[in-house]
Coordinates of C-alpha atoms in Angstrom, one line a residue:
M1 CA 47.0 30.5 -16.4
S2 CA 44.0 28.3 -15.5
V3 CA 40.4 29.6 -15.9
V4 CA 38.8 30.8 -12.6
I5 CA 35.7 32.6 -11.6
E6 CA 36.1 36.3 -12.3
S7 CA 32.7 37.5 -10.9
V8 CA 29.2 36.4 -9.9
K9 CA 26.2 38.7 -10.4
A10 CA 22.5 38.3 -9.9
R11 CA 19.3 40.2 -10.8
E12 CA 15.6 40.0 -10.1
I13 CA 13.6 38.6 -13.0
F14 CA 10.0 37.1 -13.1
D15 CA 8.8 33.5 -13.4
S16 CA 5.8 32.0 -15.2
R17 CA 3.4 33.0 -12.5
G18 CA 4.6 36.6 -12.6
N19 CA 6.5 36.3 -9.3
P20 CA 10.0 37.6 -8.8
T21 CA 12.9 35.1 -8.9
V22 CA 16.7 35.1 -9.2
E23 CA 18.8 35.0 -12.3
A24 CA 22.5 34.5 -11.7
D25 CA 25.5 35.1 -14.0
V26 CA 28.9 33.4 -13.4
I27 CA 31.6 35.1 -15.5
L28 CA 35.0 33.3 -15.9
S29 CA 38.4 34.8 -16.4
D30 CA 38.4 33.8 -20.1
G31 CA 35.1 35.7 -20.6
T32 CA 32.8 32.7 -20.6
L33 CA 29.4 33.4 -19.2
G34 CA 27.1 30.9 -17.4
R35 CA 23.6 32.0 -16.7
A36 CA 20.8 30.3 -14.8
E37 CA 17.2 31.2 -13.7
V38 CA 15.7 29.7 -10.5
P39 CA 12.3 28.1 -10.4
S40 CA 9.8 28.4 -7.6
G41 CA 7.1 26.0 -6.2
A42 CA 3.5 26.6 -5.2
S43 CA 3.1 23.3 -3.5
T44 CA 6.1 23.3 -1.2
G45 CA 7.2 20.8 1.5
E46 CA 8.0 22.2 4.9
K47 CA 11.5 20.7 4.8
E48 CA 12.5 22.4 1.7
A49 CA 15.5 24.7 1.6
V50 CA 14.4 28.3 2.3
E51 CA 13.5 30.6 -0.6
L52 CA 14.5 34.0 0.7
R53 CA 11.9 36.7 0.0
D54 CA 12.0 40.4 0.9
G55 CA 8.7 40.8 2.6
G56 CA 7.1 44.2 3.0
D57 CA 4.7 45.8 0.5
R58 CA 6.7 45.7 -2.7
L59 CA 5.5 42.9 -5.1
Q60 CA 3.3 41.6 -2.3
G61 CA 6.3 40.7 -0.2
K62 CA 7.7 38.3 -2.8
G63 CA 10.6 40.4 -4.0
V64 CA 14.1 38.7 -4.1
L65 CA 16.4 41.7 -3.8
K66 CA 17.8 40.4 -0.6
S67 CA 18.9 37.2 -2.4
V68 CA 20.2 39.2 -5.3
N69 CA 22.3 41.4 -2.9
N70 CA 23.6 38.3 -1.2
V71 CA 24.9 37.0 -4.6
N72 CA 26.4 40.3 -5.6
T73 CA 28.2 40.8 -2.3
E74 CA 29.1 37.8 -0.1
I75 CA 28.8 35.1 -2.7
N76 CA 30.7 37.1 -5.3
A77 CA 33.5 37.8 -2.8
A78 CA 33.7 34.1 -1.7
L79 CA 33.8 32.6 -5.2
K80 CA 36.1 35.1 -7.0
G81 CA 39.2 33.2 -8.1
Q82 CA 37.7 29.8 -7.4
D83 CA 37.9 26.8 -9.8
P84 CA 34.6 26.6 -11.7
F85 CA 35.2 23.0 -12.7
N86 CA 35.0 21.8 -9.1
Q87 CA 31.2 21.9 -8.6
G88 CA 31.2 20.2 -5.2
H89 CA 33.8 22.6 -3.8
I90 CA 31.9 25.7 -5.1
D91 CA 28.6 24.4 -3.6
Q92 CA 30.2 23.6 -0.3
L93 CA 31.8 27.0 -0.1
M94 CA 28.3 28.6 -0.4
I95 CA 26.8 26.1 2.1
N96 CA 29.5 27.0 4.6
L97 CA 29.1 30.7 3.9
D98 CA 25.4 30.5 4.6
G99 CA 25.9 28.7 7.8
T100 CA 22.3 27.5 8.4
P101 CA 20.9 24.0 7.9
N102 CA 18.4 25.1 5.3
K103 CA 20.1 27.9 3.5
A104 CA 17.9 30.5 5.2
R105 CA 20.5 33.3 5.6
L106 CA 21.7 33.7 2.0
G107 CA 18.6 32.1 0.5
A108 CA 18.4 28.8 -1.4
N109 CA 17.3 30.8 -4.4
A110 CA 20.5 32.8 -4.3
I111 CA 22.7 29.7 -3.8
L112 CA 21.0 27.5 -6.4
G113 CA 21.1 30.3 -9.1
V114 CA 24.9 30.5 -8.6
S115 CA 25.3 26.7 -8.4
M116 CA 23.5 26.2 -11.7
A117 CA 25.2 29.1 -13.4
T118 CA 28.6 27.7 -12.4
A119 CA 27.9 24.4 -14.0
R120 CA 26.7 26.0 -17.2
A121 CA 29.8 28.3 -17.2
A122 CA 32.1 25.3 -16.8
A123 CA 30.3 23.5 -19.6
N124 CA 30.4 26.5 -21.9
A125 CA 34.2 27.0 -21.2
L126 CA 34.8 23.4 -22.3
H127 CA 32.5 23.8 -25.3
T128 CA 30.6 20.8 -24.0
P129 CA 26.8 20.4 -23.8
L130 CA 25.6 20.8 -20.2
Y131 CA 24.2 17.2 -20.2
R132 CA 27.7 15.9 -21.2
Y133 CA 29.5 18.0 -18.7
L134 CA 27.3 16.8 -15.8
G135 CA 26.9 13.3 -17.0
G136 CA 29.7 12.1 -19.2
T137 CA 28.7 9.1 -21.3
D138 CA 26.2 7.4 -19.0
I139 CA 23.2 9.4 -20.3
E140 CA 19.7 8.5 -21.2
L141 CA 16.6 10.3 -22.5
P142 CA 13.8 10.2 -19.9
Q143 CA 10.3 9.0 -19.9
T144 CA 8.2 12.2 -19.4
F145 CA 5.2 12.8 -17.2
H146 CA 2.8 15.6 -18.3
N147 CA 0.4 17.3 -16.0
V148 CA -2.6 17.7 -18.2
I149 CA -5.4 18.2 -15.6
N150 CA -4.6 20.5 -12.7
G151 CA -6.2 20.4 -9.3
G152 CA -5.2 21.1 -5.7
E153 CA -2.9 24.0 -5.2
H154 CA -2.4 24.4 -9.0
A155 CA -6.0 25.3 -9.9
D156 CA -9.2 26.8 -8.6
N157 CA -11.6 23.8 -8.9
G158 CA -13.1 21.1 -6.8
I159 CA -10.4 18.5 -7.3
D160 CA -8.2 17.7 -4.4
F161 CA -5.5 15.7 -6.2
Q162 CA -3.0 18.1 -7.5
E163 CA -1.8 16.7 -10.8
F164 CA -3.1 14.2 -13.3
M165 CA -0.4 13.1 -15.7
I166 CA -0.1 11.1 -18.9
T167 CA 3.1 9.4 -19.9
P168 CA 4.2 7.7 -23.1
V169 CA 5.0 4.0 -22.3
E170 CA 5.5 2.5 -25.8
R171 CA 7.6 4.7 -28.0
T172 CA 10.3 4.4 -30.6
S173 CA 12.0 7.7 -29.8
F174 CA 11.6 10.6 -27.6
R175 CA 9.9 12.5 -30.4
D176 CA 7.5 9.7 -31.0
G177 CA 6.5 9.7 -27.3
F178 CA 6.1 13.4 -27.2
E179 CA 3.9 13.4 -30.3
K180 CA 1.7 10.9 -28.7
I181 CA 1.4 13.1 -25.6
A182 CA 0.6 16.2 -27.8
N183 CA -2.1 14.2 -29.6
T184 CA -3.7 13.0 -26.4
Y185 CA -3.5 16.5 -24.9
H186 CA -5.4 18.1 -27.8
T187 CA -7.9 15.3 -27.7
L188 CA -8.4 15.8 -24.0
K189 CA -9.4 19.4 -24.6
K190 CA -12.2 18.2 -27.0
V191 CA -13.3 15.7 -24.4
I192 CA -13.5 18.4 -21.7
E193 CA -15.3 20.8 -24.0
K194 CA -17.8 18.1 -25.0
A195 CA -18.6 17.4 -21.4
G196 CA -19.5 21.1 -21.0
F197 CA -16.5 22.4 -19.0
T198 CA -14.2 25.3 -19.7
T199 CA -10.6 24.6 -20.8
G200 CA -8.7 27.3 -19.0
L201 CA -5.2 26.3 -18.0
G202 CA -3.6 25.9 -14.6
D203 CA -0.1 26.9 -13.5
E204 CA 1.6 24.0 -15.3
G205 CA -0.3 24.2 -18.6
G206 CA -2.9 21.5 -17.8
F207 CA -6.6 22.1 -18.1
A208 CA -8.5 23.0 -14.9
P209 CA -12.1 22.0 -15.4
D210 CA -14.4 22.5 -12.4
L211 CA -15.0 18.7 -11.9
N212 CA -16.7 17.2 -8.9
N213 CA -14.0 14.8 -7.9
S214 CA -10.7 13.2 -8.9
E215 CA -12.3 10.1 -10.4
E216 CA -14.0 12.3 -13.0
A217 CA -10.6 13.6 -14.1
L218 CA -9.3 10.0 -14.4
K219 CA -12.3 9.1 -16.5
M220 CA -11.6 12.0 -18.9
L221 CA -8.0 11.0 -19.2
H222 CA -9.0 7.4 -20.0
E223 CA -11.4 8.6 -22.6
A224 CA -8.9 11.0 -24.2
I225 CA -6.3 8.3 -24.5
I226 CA -8.8 6.0 -26.4
Q227 CA -10.1 8.8 -28.6
A228 CA -6.6 9.8 -29.5
G229 CA -6.1 6.3 -30.9
Y230 CA -4.0 4.8 -28.1
V231 CA -4.3 1.8 -25.8
P232 CA -4.5 2.9 -22.1
G233 CA -1.6 1.4 -20.1
K234 CA 0.2 0.1 -23.2
E235 CA 0.9 3.2 -25.2
I236 CA -0.2 6.0 -22.8
A237 CA -0.4 5.5 -19.1
I238 CA -1.7 7.7 -16.2
A239 CA 0.0 9.0 -13.1
F240 CA -1.2 11.4 -10.4
D241 CA 0.2 13.5 -7.6
A242 CA -2.2 13.4 -4.7
A243 CA -0.2 16.0 -2.8
A244 CA -2.0 14.6 0.3
S245 CA -0.2 17.0 2.7
Y246 CA -2.8 19.6 1.6
F247 CA -5.8 17.6 2.7
Y248 CA -4.2 15.9 5.7
N249 CA -5.7 17.0 9.0
R250 CA -2.9 17.3 11.5
D251 CA -5.3 17.4 14.5
T252 CA -7.4 14.3 13.6
K253 CA -4.6 12.5 11.6
N254 CA -7.3 11.9 9.0
Y255 CA -7.7 13.1 5.4
D256 CA -10.4 15.7 4.5
F257 CA -10.7 14.7 0.9
E258 CA -13.3 16.1 -1.6
G259 CA -16.0 16.7 0.9
K260 CA -15.5 13.6 3.1
T261 CA -13.2 12.6 6.0
Y262 CA -11.2 9.4 5.6
T263 CA -9.0 7.5 8.0
P264 CA -5.6 6.6 6.6
D265 CA -6.8 3.0 5.9
E266 CA -9.9 4.4 4.2
M267 CA -7.7 6.7 2.1
S268 CA -5.7 3.6 1.1
D269 CA -9.0 2.0 0.0
V270 CA -9.6 5.1 -2.2
Y271 CA -6.3 4.5 -4.0
A272 CA -6.9 0.8 -4.3
H273 CA -10.3 1.5 -5.9
L274 CA -8.7 3.9 -8.4
L275 CA -6.1 1.3 -9.3
D276 CA -8.8 -1.3 -9.9
E277 CA -10.9 1.1 -12.0
F278 CA -8.0 2.5 -14.0
P279 CA -5.3 -0.2 -14.4
E280 CA -3.4 2.2 -16.6
I281 CA -2.3 4.1 -13.5
I282 CA 1.4 3.3 -13.0
S283 CA 2.6 6.0 -10.5
I284 CA 1.2 7.8 -7.5
E285 CA 3.0 10.7 -5.8
D286 CA 2.6 11.6 -2.2
P287 CA -0.5 9.5 -1.4
F288 CA -0.1 10.5 2.3
G289 CA 0.9 13.6 4.1
E290 CA 4.5 14.6 4.7
E291 CA 4.2 13.9 8.4
D292 CA 2.4 10.5 7.9
W293 CA 5.5 8.4 7.3
D294 CA 4.0 5.2 8.9
N295 CA 1.0 5.1 6.6
F296 CA 3.2 6.0 3.6
A297 CA 5.3 3.0 4.3
K298 CA 2.3 0.8 5.0
F299 CA 0.8 1.7 1.6
T300 CA 4.1 1.0 -0.1
K301 CA 4.4 -2.4 1.5
Q302 CA 0.9 -3.3 0.4
Y303 CA 0.9 -1.8 -3.1
G304 CA 4.5 -1.1 -4.0
D305 CA 4.8 -4.1 -6.3
R306 CA 1.7 -2.9 -8.2
V307 CA 2.4 0.8 -8.7
Q308 CA 5.3 3.3 -8.4
I309 CA 4.9 5.3 -5.2
V310 CA 6.8 8.5 -5.3
A311 CA 7.9 10.5 -2.2
D312 CA 8.2 14.3 -2.6
D313 CA 7.1 16.4 0.4
P314 CA 8.4 14.0 3.1
V315 CA 12.0 14.1 1.7
C316 CA 12.4 17.3 -0.3
T317 CA 15.4 16.1 -2.2
N318 CA 17.4 16.1 1.0
P319 CA 19.9 13.2 1.1
A320 CA 19.5 12.8 4.9
L321 CA 15.7 12.5 4.7
I322 CA 15.9 10.2 1.7
R323 CA 18.3 7.9 3.6
E324 CA 15.8 7.8 6.5
A325 CA 12.8 7.2 4.1
I326 CA 14.7 4.3 2.5
Q327 CA 15.4 2.7 5.9
K328 CA 11.7 2.9 6.7
G329 CA 10.6 1.5 3.3
M330 CA 8.6 4.7 2.7
A331 CA 8.2 4.6 -1.1
N332 CA 9.9 3.0 -4.1
S333 CA 10.7 6.3 -6.0
I334 CA 12.0 9.7 -5.1
L335 CA 11.0 13.0 -6.7
I336 CA 14.0 15.2 -7.3
K337 CA 13.8 19.0 -7.4
L338 CA 16.9 21.2 -7.6
N339 CA 15.5 24.1 -5.7
Q340 CA 14.2 21.9 -2.8
I341 CA 17.8 21.3 -1.7
G342 CA 19.5 24.3 -3.3
T343 CA 22.7 23.1 -5.0
V344 CA 23.6 21.0 -8.0
S345 CA 26.0 18.8 -6.1
E346 CA 23.5 18.0 -3.3
T347 CA 20.9 17.1 -6.0
L348 CA 23.4 14.8 -7.7
E349 CA 23.9 13.1 -4.3
A350 CA 20.1 12.7 -3.8
V351 CA 19.9 10.9 -7.2
R352 CA 22.8 8.7 -6.5
L353 CA 21.6 7.7 -3.1
S354 CA 18.1 6.9 -4.4
R355 CA 19.3 4.8 -7.3
K356 CA 21.9 3.0 -5.3
N357 CA 19.2 1.7 -3.0
G358 CA 16.9 0.5 -5.8
Y359 CA 14.6 3.5 -5.9
T360 CA 13.6 5.0 -9.2
T361 CA 13.9 8.8 -9.6
M362 CA 11.6 11.4 -11.2
I363 CA 13.3 14.7 -11.8
S364 CA 10.8 17.6 -11.6
H365 CA 10.2 21.2 -12.6
R366 CA 8.3 23.6 -10.4
S367 CA 5.0 25.4 -10.9
G368 CA 6.7 28.7 -11.1
E369 CA 9.1 28.1 -14.0
T370 CA 11.3 30.1 -16.3
G371 CA 12.6 29.5 -19.8
D372 CA 15.8 27.9 -18.4
T373 CA 16.2 24.3 -19.7
F374 CA 18.7 23.3 -17.0
V375 CA 16.4 20.6 -15.7
A376 CA 16.2 18.9 -19.1
D377 CA 20.0 18.6 -19.4
F378 CA 20.2 17.5 -15.7
T379 CA 17.7 14.7 -16.2
V380 CA 19.7 13.3 -19.2
A381 CA 23.0 13.8 -17.4
V382 CA 22.0 11.8 -14.3
N383 CA 20.2 9.1 -16.2
G384 CA 17.3 10.1 -14.1
G385 CA 14.8 7.9 -15.9
Q386 CA 11.7 10.1 -15.5
L387 CA 11.0 13.8 -15.9
K388 CA 8.0 15.7 -14.8
S389 CA 7.8 19.1 -16.5
G390 CA 4.2 20.0 -17.1
A391 CA 1.8 19.9 -20.0
P392 CA 2.8 20.3 -23.7
A393 CA 1.6 24.0 -23.4
R394 CA 3.1 27.3 -22.2
S395 CA 6.6 28.1 -23.4
E396 CA 8.3 27.6 -20.0
R397 CA 7.1 24.0 -20.0
V398 CA 7.5 23.2 -23.7
E399 CA 11.1 24.6 -23.8
K400 CA 12.2 21.7 -21.6
Y401 CA 10.7 19.2 -24.1
N402 CA 12.2 21.1 -27.0
Q403 CA 15.6 20.9 -25.4
L404 CA 15.2 17.1 -25.1
L405 CA 14.4 17.0 -28.8
R406 CA 17.6 18.9 -29.5
I407 CA 19.6 16.5 -27.3
E408 CA 18.0 13.6 -29.1
E409 CA 19.2 15.1 -32.4
E410 CA 22.7 15.7 -31.0
L411 CA 23.0 12.1 -29.7
G412 CA 22.1 10.6 -33.1
D413 CA 22.3 6.8 -32.9
D414 CA 22.8 7.0 -29.1
S415 CA 19.4 8.7 -28.7
T416 CA 17.8 5.2 -28.9
R417 CA 18.7 4.9 -25.3
L418 CA 15.3 5.7 -23.8
A419 CA 14.4 5.3 -20.2
H420 CA 11.6 2.8 -19.7
F421 CA 9.2 2.4 -16.8
P422 CA 10.6 -0.2 -14.3
D423 CA 9.1 -3.6 -14.9
D424 CA 8.6 -4.4 -11.2
V425 CA 6.0 -1.7 -10.9
T426 CA 4.3 -2.0 -14.3
L427 CA 0.8 -3.5 -14.2
D428 CA 0.1 -6.7 -16.0

């Protein structure tokens, strides 16, 4: 008798910000268990799949008992007896059952939890690592991007850019690159303290000093890289997520950025100035608002051969939106988040579509994370190239990197296959 799904069960647990989230179990007829925990974002695009919350007074309205009940009743009934090894079919069954374009009825958090748990159950049943089950042999360890200074929606300070990241460019192994990041991170703490600022941490493990502007943050990163003994741009590079939707003024179509108002062209000049001042910047995420597609595309046309330009909020890991963005030349890279779209198979489609059209991909965690390392295995499986998963601090972040260290060990000689930043957007 073939192995089928015996039951699906969910419960309410808590994420790294102390907010409720969904944990799902998929139990197979041979007794195999697959378990997954769903992350949650603070900076969320309007086009993301709907994270169903309970509302009301309990847990400030953020409870997920409605989503949990949807898993334990409707989804459980629909998936009982289904083939766990047909991921696309399982995901489509849940999409059809939900019946809305954005998973609002059952909740994307309910559907994603079951989708991830099904993949893990199938891998466990085959006694195969998750990254092998999802990816086969075309796998690669990613280049990682670490949010070490937090601003925007991730911290209570005067910086409008949301994330300032460092990434190991020159490395002999994944471990070598991560050790360089850890060294730079600890050196950055000393640089911040010496400048007279506190070193409290933001949601993603990065420091959140009360700096005056984003350029000060970049200067601190530049100095930390040097003091750690590395060459900026050669060994350690810088990236940032502007998350411009949060300072885009929909009424004026301008940008209210760090105490001043900028037209879109003037905002482009701000980025150009930063690229000139800090040539080690190799990637910019969401330089314009999620509604400002024309200026996003204009900036890509002007600077896309100089820097990686990542689209997140405008496309939200949605294959239909990614296809439209590619047609309009909106960026040259797509950020990929499992919970933005809500199933494993749709996320796989988003990655394939992006790469097929010559776009790089950056797989991403969320600010409200759990100890689940699914995203690490997923990044290796899809040969995603780049992974954004927070600073080398806080266990829910570091667990992703520890999982990559384990995968590197398991791969042995094959682990020398490291993703490298694309040459066509690397600065001279």
